[in-house]
Short mmCIF file of C-alpha atoms in Angstrom, two decimals:
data_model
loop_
_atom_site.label_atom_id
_atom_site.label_comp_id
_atom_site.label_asym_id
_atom_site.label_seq_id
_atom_site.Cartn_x
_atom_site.Cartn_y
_atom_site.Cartn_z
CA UNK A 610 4.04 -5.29 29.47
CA UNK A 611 1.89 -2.00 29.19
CA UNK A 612 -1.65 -2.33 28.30
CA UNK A 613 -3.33 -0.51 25.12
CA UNK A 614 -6.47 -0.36 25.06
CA UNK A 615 -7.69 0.58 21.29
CA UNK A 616 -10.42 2.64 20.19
CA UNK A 617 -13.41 1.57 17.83
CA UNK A 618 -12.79 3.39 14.69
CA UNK A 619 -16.13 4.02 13.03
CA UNK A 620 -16.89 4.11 9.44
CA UNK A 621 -16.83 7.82 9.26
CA UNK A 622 -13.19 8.00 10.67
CA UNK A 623 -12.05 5.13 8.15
CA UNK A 624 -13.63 7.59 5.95
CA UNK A 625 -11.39 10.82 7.15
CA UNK A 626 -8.24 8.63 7.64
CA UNK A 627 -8.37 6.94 4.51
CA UNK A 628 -10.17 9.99 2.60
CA UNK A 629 -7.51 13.04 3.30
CA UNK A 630 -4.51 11.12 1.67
CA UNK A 631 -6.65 9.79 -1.64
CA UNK A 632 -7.39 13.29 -1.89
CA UNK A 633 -3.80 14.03 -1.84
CA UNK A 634 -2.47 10.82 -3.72
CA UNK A 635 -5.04 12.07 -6.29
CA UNK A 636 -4.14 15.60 -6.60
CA UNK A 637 -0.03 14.24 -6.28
CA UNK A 638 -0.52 11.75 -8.87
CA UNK A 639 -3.08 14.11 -11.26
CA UNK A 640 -1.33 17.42 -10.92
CA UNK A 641 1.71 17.74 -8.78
CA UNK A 642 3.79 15.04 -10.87
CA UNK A 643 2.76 15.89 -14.32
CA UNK A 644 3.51 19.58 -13.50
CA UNK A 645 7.00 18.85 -12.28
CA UNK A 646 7.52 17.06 -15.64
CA UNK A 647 6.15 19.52 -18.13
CA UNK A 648 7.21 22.73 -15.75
CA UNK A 649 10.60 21.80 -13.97
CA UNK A 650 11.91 19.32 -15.97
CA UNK A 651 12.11 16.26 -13.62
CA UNK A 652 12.16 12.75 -14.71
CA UNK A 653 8.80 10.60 -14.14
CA UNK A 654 10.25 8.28 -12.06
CA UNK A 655 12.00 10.75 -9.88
CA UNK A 656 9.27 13.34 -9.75
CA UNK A 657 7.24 9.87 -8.49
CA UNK A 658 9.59 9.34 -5.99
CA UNK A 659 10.03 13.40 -4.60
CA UNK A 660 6.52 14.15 -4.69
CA UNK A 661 4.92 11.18 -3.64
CA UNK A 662 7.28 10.31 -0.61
CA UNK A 663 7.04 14.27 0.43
CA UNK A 664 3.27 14.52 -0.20
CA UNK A 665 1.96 10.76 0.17
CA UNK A 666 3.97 7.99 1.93
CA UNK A 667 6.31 10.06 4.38
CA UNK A 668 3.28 12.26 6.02
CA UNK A 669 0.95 8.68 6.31
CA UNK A 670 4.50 7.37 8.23
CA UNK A 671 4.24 10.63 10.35
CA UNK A 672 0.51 10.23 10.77
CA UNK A 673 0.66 6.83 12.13
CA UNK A 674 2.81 8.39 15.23
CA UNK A 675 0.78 11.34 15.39
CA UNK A 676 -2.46 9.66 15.56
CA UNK A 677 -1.07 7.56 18.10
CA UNK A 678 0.73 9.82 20.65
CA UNK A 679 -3.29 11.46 20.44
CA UNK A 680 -4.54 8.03 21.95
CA UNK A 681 -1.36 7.32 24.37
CA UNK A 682 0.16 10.55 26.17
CA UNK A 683 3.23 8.04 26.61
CA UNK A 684 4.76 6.39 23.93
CA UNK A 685 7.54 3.71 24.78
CA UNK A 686 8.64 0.90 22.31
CA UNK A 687 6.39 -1.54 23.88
CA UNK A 688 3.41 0.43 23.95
CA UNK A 689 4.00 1.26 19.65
CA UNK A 690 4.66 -2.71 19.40
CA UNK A 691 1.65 -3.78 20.95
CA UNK A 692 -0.87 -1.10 19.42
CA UNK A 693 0.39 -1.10 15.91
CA UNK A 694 0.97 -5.24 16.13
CA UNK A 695 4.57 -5.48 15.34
CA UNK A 696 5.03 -8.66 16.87
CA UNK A 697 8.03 -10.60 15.65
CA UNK A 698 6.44 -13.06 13.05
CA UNK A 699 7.02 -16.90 13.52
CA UNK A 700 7.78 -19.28 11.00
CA UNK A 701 3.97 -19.66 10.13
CA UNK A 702 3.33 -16.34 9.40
CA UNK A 703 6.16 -15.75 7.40
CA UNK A 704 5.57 -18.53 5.09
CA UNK A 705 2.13 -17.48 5.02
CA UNK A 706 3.14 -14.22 4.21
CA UNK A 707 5.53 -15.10 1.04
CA UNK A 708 2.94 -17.78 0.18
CA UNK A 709 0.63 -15.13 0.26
CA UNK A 710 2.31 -12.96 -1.97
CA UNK A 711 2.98 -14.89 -4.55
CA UNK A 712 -0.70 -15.87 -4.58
CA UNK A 713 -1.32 -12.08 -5.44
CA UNK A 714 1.37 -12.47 -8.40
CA UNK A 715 -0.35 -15.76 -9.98
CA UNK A 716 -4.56 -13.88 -9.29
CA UNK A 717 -3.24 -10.43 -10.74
CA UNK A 718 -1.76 -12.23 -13.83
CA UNK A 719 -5.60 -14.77 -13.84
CA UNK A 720 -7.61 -11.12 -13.58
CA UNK A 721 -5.59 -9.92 -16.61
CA UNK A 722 -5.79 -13.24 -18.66
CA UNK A 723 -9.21 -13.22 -17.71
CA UNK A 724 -10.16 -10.18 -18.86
CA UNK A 725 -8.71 -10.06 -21.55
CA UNK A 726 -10.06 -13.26 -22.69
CA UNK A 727 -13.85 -11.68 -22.24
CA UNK A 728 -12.86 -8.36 -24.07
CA UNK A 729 -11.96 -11.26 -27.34
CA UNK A 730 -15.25 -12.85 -26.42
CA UNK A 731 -17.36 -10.68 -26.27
CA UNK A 732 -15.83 -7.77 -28.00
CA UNK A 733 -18.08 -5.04 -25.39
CA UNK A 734 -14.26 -3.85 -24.01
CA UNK A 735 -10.99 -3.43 -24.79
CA UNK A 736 -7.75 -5.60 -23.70
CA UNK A 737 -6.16 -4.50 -20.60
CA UNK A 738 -2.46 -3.58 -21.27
CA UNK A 739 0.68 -2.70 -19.46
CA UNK A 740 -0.19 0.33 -17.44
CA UNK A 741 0.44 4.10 -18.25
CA UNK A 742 1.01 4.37 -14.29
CA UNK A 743 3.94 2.08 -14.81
CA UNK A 744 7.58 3.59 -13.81
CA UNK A 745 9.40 5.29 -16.95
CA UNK A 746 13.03 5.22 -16.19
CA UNK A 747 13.66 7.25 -18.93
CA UNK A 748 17.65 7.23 -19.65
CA UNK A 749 18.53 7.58 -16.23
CA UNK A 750 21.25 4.78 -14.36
CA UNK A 751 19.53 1.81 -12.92
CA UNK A 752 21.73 2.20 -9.58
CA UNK A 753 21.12 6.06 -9.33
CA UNK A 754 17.19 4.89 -9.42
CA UNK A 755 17.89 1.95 -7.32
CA UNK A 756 19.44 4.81 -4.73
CA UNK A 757 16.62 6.69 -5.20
CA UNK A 758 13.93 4.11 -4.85
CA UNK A 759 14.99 2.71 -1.22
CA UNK A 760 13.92 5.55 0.77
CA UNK A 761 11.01 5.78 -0.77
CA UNK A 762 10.18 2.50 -1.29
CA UNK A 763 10.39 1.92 2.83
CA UNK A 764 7.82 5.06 3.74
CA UNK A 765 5.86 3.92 0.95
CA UNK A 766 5.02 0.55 2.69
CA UNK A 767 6.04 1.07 6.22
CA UNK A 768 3.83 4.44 5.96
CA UNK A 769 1.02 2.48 4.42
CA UNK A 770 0.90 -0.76 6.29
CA UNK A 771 1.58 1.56 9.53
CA UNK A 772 -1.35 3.75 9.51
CA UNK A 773 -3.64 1.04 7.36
CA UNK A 774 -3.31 -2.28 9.36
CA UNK A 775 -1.16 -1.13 12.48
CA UNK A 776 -3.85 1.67 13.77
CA UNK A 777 -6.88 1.80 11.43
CA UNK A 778 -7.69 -1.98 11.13
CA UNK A 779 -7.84 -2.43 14.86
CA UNK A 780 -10.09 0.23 15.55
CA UNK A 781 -12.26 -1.45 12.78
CA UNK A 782 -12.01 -4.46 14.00
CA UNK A 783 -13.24 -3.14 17.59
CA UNK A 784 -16.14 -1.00 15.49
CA UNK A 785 -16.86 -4.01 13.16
CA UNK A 786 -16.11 -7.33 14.46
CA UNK A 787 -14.93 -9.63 12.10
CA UNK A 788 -15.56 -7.72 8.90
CA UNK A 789 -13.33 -5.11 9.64
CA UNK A 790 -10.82 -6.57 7.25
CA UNK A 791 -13.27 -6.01 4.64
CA UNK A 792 -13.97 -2.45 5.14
CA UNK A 793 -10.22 -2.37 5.37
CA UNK A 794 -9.71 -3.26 2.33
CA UNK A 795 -12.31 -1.35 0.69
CA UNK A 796 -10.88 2.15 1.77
CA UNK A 797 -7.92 1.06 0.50
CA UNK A 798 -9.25 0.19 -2.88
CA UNK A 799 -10.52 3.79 -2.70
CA UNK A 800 -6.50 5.05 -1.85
CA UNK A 801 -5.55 3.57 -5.48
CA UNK A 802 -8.06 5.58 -7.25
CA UNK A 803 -5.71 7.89 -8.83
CA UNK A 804 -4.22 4.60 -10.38
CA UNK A 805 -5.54 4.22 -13.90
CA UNK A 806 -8.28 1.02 -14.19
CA UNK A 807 -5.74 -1.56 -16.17
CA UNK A 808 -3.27 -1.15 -12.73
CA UNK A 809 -6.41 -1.01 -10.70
CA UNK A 810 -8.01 -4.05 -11.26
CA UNK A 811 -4.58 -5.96 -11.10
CA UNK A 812 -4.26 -5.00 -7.70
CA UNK A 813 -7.57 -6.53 -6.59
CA UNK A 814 -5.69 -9.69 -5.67
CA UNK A 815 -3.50 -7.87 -2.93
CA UNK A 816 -6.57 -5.50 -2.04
CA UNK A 817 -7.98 -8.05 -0.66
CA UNK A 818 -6.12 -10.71 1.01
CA UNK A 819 -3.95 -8.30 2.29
CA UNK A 820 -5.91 -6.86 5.07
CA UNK A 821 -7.44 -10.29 5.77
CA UNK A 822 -4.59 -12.27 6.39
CA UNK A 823 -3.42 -9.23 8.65
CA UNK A 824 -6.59 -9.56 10.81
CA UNK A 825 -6.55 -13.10 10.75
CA UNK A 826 -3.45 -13.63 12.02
CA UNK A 827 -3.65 -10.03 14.11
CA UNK A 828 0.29 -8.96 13.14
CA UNK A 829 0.88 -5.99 11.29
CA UNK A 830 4.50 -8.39 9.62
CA UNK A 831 2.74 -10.05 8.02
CA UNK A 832 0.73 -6.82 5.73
CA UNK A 833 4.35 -5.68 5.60
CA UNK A 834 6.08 -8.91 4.35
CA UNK A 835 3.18 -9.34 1.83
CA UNK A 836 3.50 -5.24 0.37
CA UNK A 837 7.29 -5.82 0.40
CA UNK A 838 7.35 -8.87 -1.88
CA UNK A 839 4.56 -7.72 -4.15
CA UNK A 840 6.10 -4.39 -4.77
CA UNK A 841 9.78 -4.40 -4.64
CA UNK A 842 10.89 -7.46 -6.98
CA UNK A 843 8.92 -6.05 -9.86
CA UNK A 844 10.55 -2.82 -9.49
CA UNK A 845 13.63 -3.75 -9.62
CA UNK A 846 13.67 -6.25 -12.49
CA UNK A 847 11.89 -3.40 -14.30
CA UNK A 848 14.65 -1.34 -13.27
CA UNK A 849 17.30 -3.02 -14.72
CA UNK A 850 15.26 -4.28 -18.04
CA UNK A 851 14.98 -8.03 -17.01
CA UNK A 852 10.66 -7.14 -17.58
CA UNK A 853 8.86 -4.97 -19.08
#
């Protein structure tokens, strides 16, 4: 089996790595898609889909490989298995995984119900409601989205979980010892900052036992399983009207 041998990645690195693409999630999310609405007539949900695979997910996907043919001149199979953690998952972990995720489901609907219950109390805040980052489909055929969706939808996790928890938590881990999942999932907090707050503070839940159970059980599957469930099912039953 060939040996990797992984790099501390400091907190000013996590800062770069996970810096450069909120900057350009931001400025995607901010400028690029509203532009392509108001300008070239494009759909939300497709100008989501063009701009942020071309501009967000695909180039963190690209990254991931970039960053680590940098570290290892030669790049086999084994060697991207090994470094990035994509051992096959045993029963365990994948039970731990869907266990996990809908644990994020029932905590992000508690943090809503929650707060929502102070903002009555106390009256110092409004409700949180649905949120205006939430897909429009507009008019446009549930399959042609569903078409649509899938390659994005695979660079958007498999470019996040990648470059997040197959290269950068390691290298924190090595920098940070056991807190390294924390830091983790603190720079990616900072990645969602171009969501609005009422999507934000749903996604606490995921934030952060996300990158935990990934270190814990030290298999990059397992952040992969858990972004998978959490995102795709809602999408799709959005997609074809069963939610809201």
């Amino acid at each position: 089996m060939n040996e990797v041998n992984i790099k501390p990645i400091t907190i000013k690195k996590s800062l770069l790595l996970f810096g450069v693409p909120s900057i350009i999630f931001y400025i995607t999310t901010k400028y690029l898609i509203p532009y392509a609405l108001l300008n070239l007539g494009f759909e939300y949900i497709f100008a989501w889909f063009l701009f942020g695979g071309l501009c967000v997910f695909i180039p963190l996907f690209i990254l991931t490989f970039v960053l680590l043919k940098n570290e290892q001149k030669n790049l086999d199979r084994v060697i991207i298995v090994n470094w990035l953690r994509l051992h096959k998952p045993n029963k365990k972990q994948i039970y731990v995984s869907i266990a996990a995720a809908l644990v994020c489901f029932v905590l992000s609907g508690l943090v809503v119900l929650t707060y929502n219950l102070l903002a009555d109390l106390t009256n110092l805040f409004g409700r949180l409601y649905s949120s205006q980052n939430s897909f429009d489909t507009g008019d446009a055929n549930p399959f042609v989205i569903l078409i649509a969706w899938l390659p994005f939808f695979f660079f958007n996790i498999f470019g996040e979980e990648l470059l997040w928890r197959g290269f950068i938590l390691p290298g924190q881990i090595e920098n940070n010892g056991n807190i390294g999942w924390i830091l983790n999932s603190i720079f990616w907090f900072v990645f969602h900052l171009s969501f609005d707050f009422q999507l934000l503070i749903t996604l606490l839940p995921i934030l952060i036992l996300l990158p935990y159970l990934v270190q814990k059980y030290q298999n990059t599957w397992i952040g992969i399983i858990i972004h998978t469930l959490y995102n795709g099912p809602i999408f799709v039953l959005i997609t074809f009207g069963v939610i809201s």
